[in-house]
CSV table of C-alpha atoms in Angstrom, one decimal:
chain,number,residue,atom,x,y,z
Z,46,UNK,CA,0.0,0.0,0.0
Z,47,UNK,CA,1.7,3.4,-1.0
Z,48,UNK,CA,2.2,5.9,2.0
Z,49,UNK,CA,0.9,9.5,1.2
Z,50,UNK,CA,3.2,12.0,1.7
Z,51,UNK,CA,2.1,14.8,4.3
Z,52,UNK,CA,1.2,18.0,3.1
Z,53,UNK,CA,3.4,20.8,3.6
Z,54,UNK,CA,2.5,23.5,6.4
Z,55,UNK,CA,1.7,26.9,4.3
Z,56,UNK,CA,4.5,29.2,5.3
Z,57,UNK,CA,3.2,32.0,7.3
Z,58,UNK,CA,2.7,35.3,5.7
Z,59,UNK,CA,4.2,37.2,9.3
Z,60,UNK,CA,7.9,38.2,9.4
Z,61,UNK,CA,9.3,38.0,12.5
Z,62,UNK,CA,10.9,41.3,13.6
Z,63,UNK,CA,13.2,42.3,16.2
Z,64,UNK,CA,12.0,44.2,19.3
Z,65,UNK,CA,12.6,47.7,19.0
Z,66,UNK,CA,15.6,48.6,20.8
Z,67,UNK,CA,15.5,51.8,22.8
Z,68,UNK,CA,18.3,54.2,22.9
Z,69,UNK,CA,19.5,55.8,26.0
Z,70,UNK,CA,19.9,59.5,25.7
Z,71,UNK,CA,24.2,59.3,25.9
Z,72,UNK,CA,25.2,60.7,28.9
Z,73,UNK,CA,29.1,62.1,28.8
Z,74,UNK,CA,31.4,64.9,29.7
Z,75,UNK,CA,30.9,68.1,28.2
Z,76,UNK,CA,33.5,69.0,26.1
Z,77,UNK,CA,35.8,72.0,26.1
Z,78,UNK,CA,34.8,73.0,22.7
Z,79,UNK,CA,31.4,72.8,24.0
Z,80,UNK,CA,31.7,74.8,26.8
Z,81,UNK,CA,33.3,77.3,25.0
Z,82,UNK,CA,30.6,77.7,22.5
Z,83,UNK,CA,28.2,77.6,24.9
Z,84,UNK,CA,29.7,80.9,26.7
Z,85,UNK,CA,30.4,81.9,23.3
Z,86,UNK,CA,27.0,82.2,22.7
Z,87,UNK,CA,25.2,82.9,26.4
Z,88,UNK,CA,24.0,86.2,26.3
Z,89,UNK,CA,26.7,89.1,27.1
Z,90,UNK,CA,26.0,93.0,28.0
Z,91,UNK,CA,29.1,94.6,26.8
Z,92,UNK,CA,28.9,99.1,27.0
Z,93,UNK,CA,31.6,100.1,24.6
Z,94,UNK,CA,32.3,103.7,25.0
Z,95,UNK,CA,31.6,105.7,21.3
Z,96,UNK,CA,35.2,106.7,20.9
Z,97,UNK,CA,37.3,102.8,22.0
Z,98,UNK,CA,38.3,101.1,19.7
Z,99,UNK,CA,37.0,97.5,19.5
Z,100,UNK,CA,37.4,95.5,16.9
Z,101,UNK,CA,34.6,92.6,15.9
Z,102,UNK,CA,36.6,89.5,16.1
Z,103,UNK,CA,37.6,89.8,19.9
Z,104,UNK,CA,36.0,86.8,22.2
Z,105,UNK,CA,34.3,89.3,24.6
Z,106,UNK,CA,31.6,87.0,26.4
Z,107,UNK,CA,30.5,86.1,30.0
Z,108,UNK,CA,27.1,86.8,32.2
Z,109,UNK,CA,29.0,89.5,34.3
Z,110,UNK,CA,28.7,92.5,32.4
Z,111,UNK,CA,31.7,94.4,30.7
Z,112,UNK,CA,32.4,97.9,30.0
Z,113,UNK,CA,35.0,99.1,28.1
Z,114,UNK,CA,36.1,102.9,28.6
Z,115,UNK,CA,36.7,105.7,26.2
Z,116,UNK,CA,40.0,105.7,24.0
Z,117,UNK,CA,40.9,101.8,24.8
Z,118,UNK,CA,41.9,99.7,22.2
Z,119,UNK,CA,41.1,96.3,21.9
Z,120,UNK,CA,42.7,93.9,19.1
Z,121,UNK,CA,41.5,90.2,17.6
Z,122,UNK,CA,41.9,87.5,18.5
Z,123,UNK,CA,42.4,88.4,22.6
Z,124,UNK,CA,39.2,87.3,25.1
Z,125,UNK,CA,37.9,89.3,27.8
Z,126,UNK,CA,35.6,86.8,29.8
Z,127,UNK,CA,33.1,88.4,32.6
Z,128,UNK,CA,32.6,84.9,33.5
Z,129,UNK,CA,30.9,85.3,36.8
Z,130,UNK,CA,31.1,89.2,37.7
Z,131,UNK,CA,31.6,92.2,36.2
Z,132,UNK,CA,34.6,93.4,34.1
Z,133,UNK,CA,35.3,97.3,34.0
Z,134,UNK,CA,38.2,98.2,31.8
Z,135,UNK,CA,39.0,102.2,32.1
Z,136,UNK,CA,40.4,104.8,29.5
Z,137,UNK,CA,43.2,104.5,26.5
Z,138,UNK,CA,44.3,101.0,27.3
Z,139,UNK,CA,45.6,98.8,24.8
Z,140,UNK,CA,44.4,95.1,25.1
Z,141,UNK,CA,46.6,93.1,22.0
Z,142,UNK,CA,45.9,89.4,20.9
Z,143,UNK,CA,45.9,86.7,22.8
Z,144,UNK,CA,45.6,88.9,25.6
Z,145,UNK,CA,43.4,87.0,28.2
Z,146,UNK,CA,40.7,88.5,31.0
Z,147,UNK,CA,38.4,86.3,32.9
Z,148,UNK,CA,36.8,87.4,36.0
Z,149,UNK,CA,36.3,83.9,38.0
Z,150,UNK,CA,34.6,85.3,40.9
Z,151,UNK,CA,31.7,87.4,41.9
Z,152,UNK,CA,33.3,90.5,42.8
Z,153,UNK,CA,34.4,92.8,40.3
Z,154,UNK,CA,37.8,92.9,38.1
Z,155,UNK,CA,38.6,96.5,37.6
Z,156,UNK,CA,41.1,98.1,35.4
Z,157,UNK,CA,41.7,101.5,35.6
Z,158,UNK,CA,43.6,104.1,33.0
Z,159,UNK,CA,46.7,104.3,30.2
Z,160,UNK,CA,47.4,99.8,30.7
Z,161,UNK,CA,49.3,98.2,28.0
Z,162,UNK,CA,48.6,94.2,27.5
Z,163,UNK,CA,51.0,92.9,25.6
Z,164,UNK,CA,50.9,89.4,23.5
Z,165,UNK,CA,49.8,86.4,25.6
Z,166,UNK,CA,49.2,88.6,29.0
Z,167,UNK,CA,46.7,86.7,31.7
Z,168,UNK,CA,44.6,88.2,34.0
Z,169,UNK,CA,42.5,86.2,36.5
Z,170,UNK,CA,39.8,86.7,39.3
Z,171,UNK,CA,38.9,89.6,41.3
Z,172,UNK,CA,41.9,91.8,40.8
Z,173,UNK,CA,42.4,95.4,41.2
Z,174,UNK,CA,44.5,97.3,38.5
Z,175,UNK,CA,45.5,101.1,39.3
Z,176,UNK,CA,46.8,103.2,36.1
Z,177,UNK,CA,50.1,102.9,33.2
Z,178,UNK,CA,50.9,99.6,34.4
Z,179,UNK,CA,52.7,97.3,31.4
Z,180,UNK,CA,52.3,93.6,31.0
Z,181,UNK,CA,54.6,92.4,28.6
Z,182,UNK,CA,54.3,89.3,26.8
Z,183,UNK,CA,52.9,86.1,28.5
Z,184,UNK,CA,53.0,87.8,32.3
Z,185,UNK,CA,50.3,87.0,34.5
Z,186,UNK,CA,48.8,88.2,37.2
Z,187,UNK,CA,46.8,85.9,39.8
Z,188,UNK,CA,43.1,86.5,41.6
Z,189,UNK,CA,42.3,88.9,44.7
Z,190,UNK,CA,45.5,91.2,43.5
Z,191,UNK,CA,46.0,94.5,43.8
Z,192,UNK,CA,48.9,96.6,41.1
Z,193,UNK,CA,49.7,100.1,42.2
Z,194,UNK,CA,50.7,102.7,39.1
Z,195,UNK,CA,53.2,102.5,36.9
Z,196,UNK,CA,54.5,98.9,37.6
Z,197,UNK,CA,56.1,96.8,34.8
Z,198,UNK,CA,55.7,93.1,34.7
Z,199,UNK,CA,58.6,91.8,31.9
Z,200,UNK,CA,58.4,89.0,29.6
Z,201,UNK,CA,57.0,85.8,31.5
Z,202,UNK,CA,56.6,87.4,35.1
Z,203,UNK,CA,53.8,85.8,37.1
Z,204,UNK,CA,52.4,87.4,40.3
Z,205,UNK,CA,50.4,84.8,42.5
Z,206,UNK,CA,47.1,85.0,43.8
Z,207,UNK,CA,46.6,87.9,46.8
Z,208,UNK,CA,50.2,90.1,46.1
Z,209,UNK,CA,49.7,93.3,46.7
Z,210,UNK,CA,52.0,95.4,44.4
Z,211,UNK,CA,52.8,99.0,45.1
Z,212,UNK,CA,53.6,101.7,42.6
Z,213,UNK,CA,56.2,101.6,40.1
Z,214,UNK,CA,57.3,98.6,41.1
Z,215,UNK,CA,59.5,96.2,37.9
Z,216,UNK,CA,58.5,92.4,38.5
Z,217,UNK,CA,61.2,90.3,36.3
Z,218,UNK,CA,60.0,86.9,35.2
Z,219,UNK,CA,61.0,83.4,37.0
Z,220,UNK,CA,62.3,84.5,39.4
Z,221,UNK,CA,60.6,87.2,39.8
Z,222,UNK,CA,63.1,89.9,41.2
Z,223,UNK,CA,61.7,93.1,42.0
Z,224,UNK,CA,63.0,96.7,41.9
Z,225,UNK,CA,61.5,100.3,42.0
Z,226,UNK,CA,61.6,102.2,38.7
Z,227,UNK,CA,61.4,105.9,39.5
Z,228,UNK,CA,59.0,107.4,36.2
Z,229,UNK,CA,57.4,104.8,35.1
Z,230,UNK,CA,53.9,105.6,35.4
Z,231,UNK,CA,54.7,109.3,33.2
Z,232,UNK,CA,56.5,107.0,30.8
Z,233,UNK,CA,53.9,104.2,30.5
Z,234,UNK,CA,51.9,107.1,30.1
Z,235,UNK,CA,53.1,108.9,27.2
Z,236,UNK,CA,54.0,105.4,25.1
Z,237,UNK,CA,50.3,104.6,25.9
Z,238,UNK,CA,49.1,107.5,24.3
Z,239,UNK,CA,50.9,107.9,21.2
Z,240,UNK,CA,50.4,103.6,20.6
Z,241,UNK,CA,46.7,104.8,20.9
Z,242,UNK,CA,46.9,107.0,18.0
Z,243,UNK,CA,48.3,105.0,15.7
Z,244,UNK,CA,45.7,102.1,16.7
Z,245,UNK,CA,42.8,104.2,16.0
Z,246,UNK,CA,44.1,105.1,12.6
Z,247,UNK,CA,45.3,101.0,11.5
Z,248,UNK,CA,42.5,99.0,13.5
Z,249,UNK,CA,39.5,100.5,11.6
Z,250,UNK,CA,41.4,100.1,8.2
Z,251,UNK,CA,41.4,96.4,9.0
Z,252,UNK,CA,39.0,95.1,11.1
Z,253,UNK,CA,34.9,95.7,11.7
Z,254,UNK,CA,34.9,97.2,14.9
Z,255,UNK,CA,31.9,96.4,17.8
Z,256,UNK,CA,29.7,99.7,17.8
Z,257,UNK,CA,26.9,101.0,19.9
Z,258,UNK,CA,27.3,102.0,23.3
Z,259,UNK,CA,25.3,98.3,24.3
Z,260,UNK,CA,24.9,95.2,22.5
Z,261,UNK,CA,24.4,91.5,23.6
């Protein structure tokens, strides 16, 4: 007797699919480059006086409020960061690139008159600047300090957090040796002022320059 086959089962017409897997929002450090941008971008009341001279490209950010005073000049590519409180930068000082201001703390980082910031300079924190100080290239100056007139910080000089500097004072790099330099402040003065004229001629020929006595 002849066996029947058995008849094959109809394949079934449903695709199996795989369960949906859920993705976890990724969870990571923040990067520098984000942070950056992000401050970059968070909202920054800046009062320019009508007659300094600040030109477009600077990184002038920070929630604490910045005012830069009448006559100063202030090249590309240097930030001044109000980064918690305010930054108040006086009259016919000359801030040049990669010049660096942040104020880290909640009371205010004031600057007064006639200050030359030379390549590279850093300023930090809550300090206190008097008038026709110089801070040549790369010299920095710590939080909660206080600079008399007419000091000079040379090439690489770095005063720590909480020095207290009297006036006319010459802080040479590492080591940092110190000696009184009878004049200074007059002569700070004068090369501060004729620097200043020659920036308010070259900087406009160059560069767009932030106008407007506010903007954000």
């Amino acid at each position: 007797m002849a066996s029947v086959a058995a008849a094959p089962k109809p394949r079934s017409t449903t695709s199996k699919t795989s369960p949906t897997r859920k993705h976890s929002p990724r969870v990571g450090v923040e990067g520098k480059e984000g942070r950056e941008g992000r401050e970059r971008h968070a909202p920054v009341q800046c009062d320019v006086h009508k007659e300094a001279v600040v030109c477009h490209e600077a990184k002038i950010m920070g929630v604490g409020g910045i005012k830069i005073g009448q006559g100063t000049a202030v090249h590309p590519a240097c930030t001044i960061n109000a980064k918690v409180g305010p930054i108040v930068i006086g009259r016919f000082n000359i801030i040049e690139e990669q010049v660096e201001i942040t104020n880290t703390s909640e009371e205010p980082l004031v600057i007064g008159d006639y200050n030359i910031f030379e390549v590279g300079a850093k300023i930090v924190g809550n300090s206190t600047i008097g008038d026709a100080n110089l801070f040549e290239c790369r010299s920095q100056l710590g939080p909660n300090a206080k600079v008399g007139d007419g000091c000079t910080f040379s090439v690489g000089a770095m005063v720590p957090p909480g020095e207290q500097l009297p006036d006319e004072i010459v802080v040479v790099g590492p080591p940092g040796l110190r000696h009184v330099e009878i004049g200074a402040k007059d002569a700070h003065i004068q090369a501060a002022s004729k620097h200043i004229e020659v920036l308010k001629e070259t900087l406009p020929r160059c560069h767009h320059l932030r106008r407007g006595a506010k903007s954000s």
